Amino acid sequence: EEYRDSLTIIEQQLRRLTRIVQDMFTLAQADAGVYRVQRTPFYLDELLRECARAAGILGSRRRITVRVEPVEEAPCHGDELLVKQLVMI
């Protein structure tokens, strides 16, 4: 039972690290001009709150609290997915 639990934890961590590496690779491609950036209007303040909420859920199992100070409305024009990946990394 303990062996299976250990393998489950290792698998979860491997998936998490794989996702982080993939996200970093995507950002590197965007920086090098290889990745086609999809610029759209979005609100940075909303994206930050959404990321903080997701990080808080992920961190709750380890008793990690994520807080974001209130931010003024911040319209932005760029690749929302890339910005979200960057913030989550």
XYZ file of N, CA and C in Angstrom:
267
model
N 0.829 -1.205 0.000
C 0.000 0.000 0.000
C 0.864 1.256 0.000
N 1.872 1.269 0.864
C 2.762 2.429 0.945
C 3.541 2.606 -0.364
N 3.935 1.510 -0.963
C 4.654 1.540 -2.244
C 3.772 2.147 -3.331
N 2.505 1.751 -3.378
C 1.574 2.301 -4.367
C 1.356 3.801 -4.156
N 1.221 4.200 -2.909
C 1.053 5.623 -2.603
C 2.275 6.420 -3.060
N 3.444 5.874 -2.824
C 4.677 6.538 -3.250
C 4.724 6.676 -4.765
N 4.347 5.628 -5.473
C 4.329 5.679 -6.936
C 3.314 6.697 -7.453
N 2.179 6.807 -6.791
C 1.163 7.785 -7.184
C 1.701 9.200 -7.019
N 2.366 9.457 -5.914
C 2.941 10.773 -5.660
C 4.024 11.092 -6.688
N 4.867 10.119 -6.984
C 5.925 10.320 -7.979
C 5.316 10.631 -9.341
N 4.269 9.918 -9.711
C 3.608 10.157 -10.991
C 3.005 11.561 -11.047
N 2.359 11.996 -9.976
C 1.777 13.337 -9.936
C 2.856 14.411 -10.075
N 3.959 14.228 -9.388
C 5.044 15.209 -9.455
C 5.687 15.216 -10.843
N 5.800 14.056 -11.461
C 6.343 13.968 -12.807
C 5.457 14.713 -13.795
N 4.154 14.563 -13.678
C 3.225 15.290 -14.541
C 3.342 16.795 -14.339
N 3.443 17.209 -13.085
C 3.555 18.632 -12.774
C 4.840 19.213 -13.370
N 5.952 18.518 -13.181
C 7.224 18.997 -13.707
C 7.240 18.996 -15.236
N 6.628 17.999 -15.842
C 6.527 17.941 -17.301
C 5.755 19.134 -17.826
N 4.653 19.470 -17.159
C 3.836 20.623 -17.552
C 4.642 21.923 -17.434
N 5.410 22.060 -16.379
C 6.224 23.261 -16.186
C 7.277 23.369 -17.285
N 7.947 22.262 -17.588
C 8.965 22.279 -18.646
C 8.339 22.616 -19.992
N 7.181 22.042 -20.288
C 6.487 22.344 -21.547
C 6.114 23.824 -21.614
N 5.616 24.368 -20.518
C 5.258 25.784 -20.478
C 6.495 26.662 -20.679
N 7.595 26.299 -20.052
C 8.820 27.082 -20.208
C 9.333 26.996 -21.651
N 9.202 25.837 -22.265
C 9.614 25.677 -23.660
C 8.753 26.544 -24.573
N 7.454 26.571 -24.330
C 6.556 27.416 -25.121
C 6.941 28.878 -24.989
N 7.231 29.321 -23.766
C 7.637 30.711 -23.549
C 8.963 31.022 -24.247
N 9.900 30.063 -24.228
C 11.181 30.260 -24.912
C 10.960 30.376 -26.424
N 10.056 29.558 -26.962
C 9.741 29.638 -28.387
C 9.130 30.994 -28.729
N 8.253 31.475 -27.884
C 7.631 32.784 -28.117
C 8.693 33.877 -28.082
N 9.610 33.770 -27.144
C 10.685 34.759 -27.023
C 11.588 34.735 -28.249
N 11.799 33.543 -28.831
C 12.667 33.400 -30.003
C 11.938 33.718 -31.306
N 10.640 33.956 -31.223
C 9.870 34.271 -32.416
C 9.378 33.051 -33.174
N 9.556 31.861 -32.620
C 9.123 30.624 -33.271
C 7.638 30.384 -33.037
N 7.177 30.704 -31.865
C 5.775 30.509 -31.481
C 4.967 31.702 -31.976
N 3.853 31.436 -32.605
C 3.006 32.524 -33.101
C 2.156 33.069 -31.958
N 2.452 34.279 -31.569
C 1.754 34.926 -30.455
C 0.344 35.318 -30.906
N -0.645 34.994 -30.074
C -2.047 35.315 -30.347
C -2.450 36.505 -29.482
N -2.321 37.693 -30.012
C -2.625 38.897 -29.237
C -4.129 39.164 -29.229
N -4.652 39.291 -28.023
C -6.069 39.623 -27.826
C -6.171 40.547 -26.625
N -7.253 41.294 -26.528
C -7.438 42.116 -25.326
C -7.897 41.243 -24.150
N -7.353 41.516 -22.982
C -7.788 40.837 -21.751
C -7.449 41.747 -20.579
N -7.906 41.374 -19.410
C -7.653 42.167 -18.207
C -6.641 41.444 -17.338
N -5.496 42.075 -17.144
C -4.425 41.481 -16.358
C -4.850 41.247 -14.916
N -5.639 42.150 -14.351
C -6.092 41.987 -12.967
C -6.924 40.715 -12.807
N -7.783 40.417 -13.778
C -8.602 39.199 -13.729
C -7.727 37.957 -13.862
N -6.738 38.016 -14.761
C -5.841 36.890 -14.951
C -5.065 36.602 -13.669
N -4.586 37.647 -12.986
C -3.844 37.459 -11.741
C -4.718 36.838 -10.653
N -5.962 37.300 -10.552
C -6.876 36.713 -9.558
C -7.147 35.243 -9.869
N -7.346 34.930 -11.141
C -7.598 33.548 -11.550
C -6.392 32.654 -11.242
N -5.197 33.140 -11.533
C -3.985 32.375 -11.245
C -3.791 32.190 -9.744
N -4.060 33.232 -8.980
C -3.930 33.132 -7.523
C -4.914 32.129 -6.952
N -6.128 32.117 -7.486
C -7.139 31.158 -7.040
C -6.681 29.731 -7.346
N -6.162 29.499 -8.562
C -5.679 28.170 -8.950
C -4.483 27.753 -8.094
N -3.545 28.673 -7.883
C -2.374 28.368 -7.064
C -2.780 28.095 -5.618
N -3.778 28.819 -5.136
C -4.269 28.590 -3.773
C -4.864 27.209 -3.606
N -5.588 26.760 -4.609
C -6.170 25.412 -4.559
C -5.057 24.370 -4.570
N -4.081 24.557 -5.452
C -2.963 23.612 -5.520
C -2.140 23.622 -4.242
N -1.959 24.793 -3.650
C -1.147 24.907 -2.448
C -1.843 24.511 -1.167
N -3.163 24.430 -1.200
C -3.911 24.144 0.036
C -3.552 22.795 0.640
N -3.202 21.839 -0.197
C -2.824 20.521 0.331
C -1.547 20.596 1.150
N -0.725 21.598 0.873
C 0.527 21.758 1.608
C 0.459 22.923 2.585
N -0.758 23.389 2.821
C -1.005 24.500 3.736
C -0.290 25.772 3.298
N -0.278 26.002 1.981
C 0.300 27.211 1.407
C -0.845 28.137 1.030
N -0.760 29.366 1.482
C -1.792 30.348 1.180
C -1.266 31.317 0.126
N -2.109 31.609 -0.857
C -1.744 32.554 -1.907
C -2.698 33.730 -1.809
N -2.116 34.937 -1.707
C -2.936 36.141 -1.644
C -2.498 37.112 -2.723
N -3.460 37.812 -3.250
C -3.180 38.880 -4.215
C -3.833 40.137 -3.683
N -3.035 41.175 -3.586
C -3.575 42.460 -3.152
C -4.532 42.970 -4.223
N -5.557 43.699 -3.836
C -6.469 44.262 -4.842
C -5.698 45.096 -5.857
N -6.030 44.874 -7.113
C -5.360 45.564 -8.209
C -6.409 46.322 -9.005
N -6.032 47.517 -9.438
C -6.953 48.288 -10.280
C -7.182 47.540 -11.588
N -8.291 47.859 -12.230
C -8.584 47.271 -13.520
C -7.399 47.541 -14.453
N -6.891 46.492 -15.093
C -5.687 46.642 -15.914
C -5.891 46.003 -17.287
N -6.462 46.778 -18.222
C -6.619 46.245 -19.571
C -5.251 45.973 -20.197
N -5.172 44.902 -20.947
C -3.913 44.484 -21.535
C -4.181 43.962 -22.943
N -3.180 43.989 -23.780
C -3.309 43.436 -25.128
C -2.084 42.563 -25.362
N -2.301 41.255 -25.464
C -1.189 40.328 -25.648
C -1.710 38.916 -25.704
N -0.805 37.974 -25.562
C -1.176 36.563 -25.588
C -1.527 36.124 -24.168
N -2.804 36.063 -23.903
C -3.279 35.760 -22.551
C -2.758 34.414 -22.059
N -2.733 33.408 -22.921
C -2.263 32.081 -22.524
C -0.795 32.121 -22.102
N 0.033 32.828 -22.866
C 1.448 32.919 -22.503
C 1.651 33.664 -21.193
N 0.904 34.739 -20.994
C 1.017 35.496 -19.736
C 0.586 34.609 -18.564
N -0.495 33.854 -18.756
C -0.970 32.961 -17.690
C 0.086 31.889 -17.383
N 0.683 31.313 -18.419
C 1.736 30.307 -18.202
C 2.889 30.908 -17.425
N 3.287 32.107 -17.783
C 4.389 32.781 -17.112
C 4.073 33.010 -15.638
N 2.890 33.492 -15.354
C 2.504 33.746 -13.962
C 2.453 32.445 -13.165
N 1.912 31.392 -13.761
C 1.793 30.126 -13.041
C 3.148 29.461 -12.805
N 4.085 29.668 -13.722
C 5.437 29.122 -13.507
C 6.052 29.820 -12.306
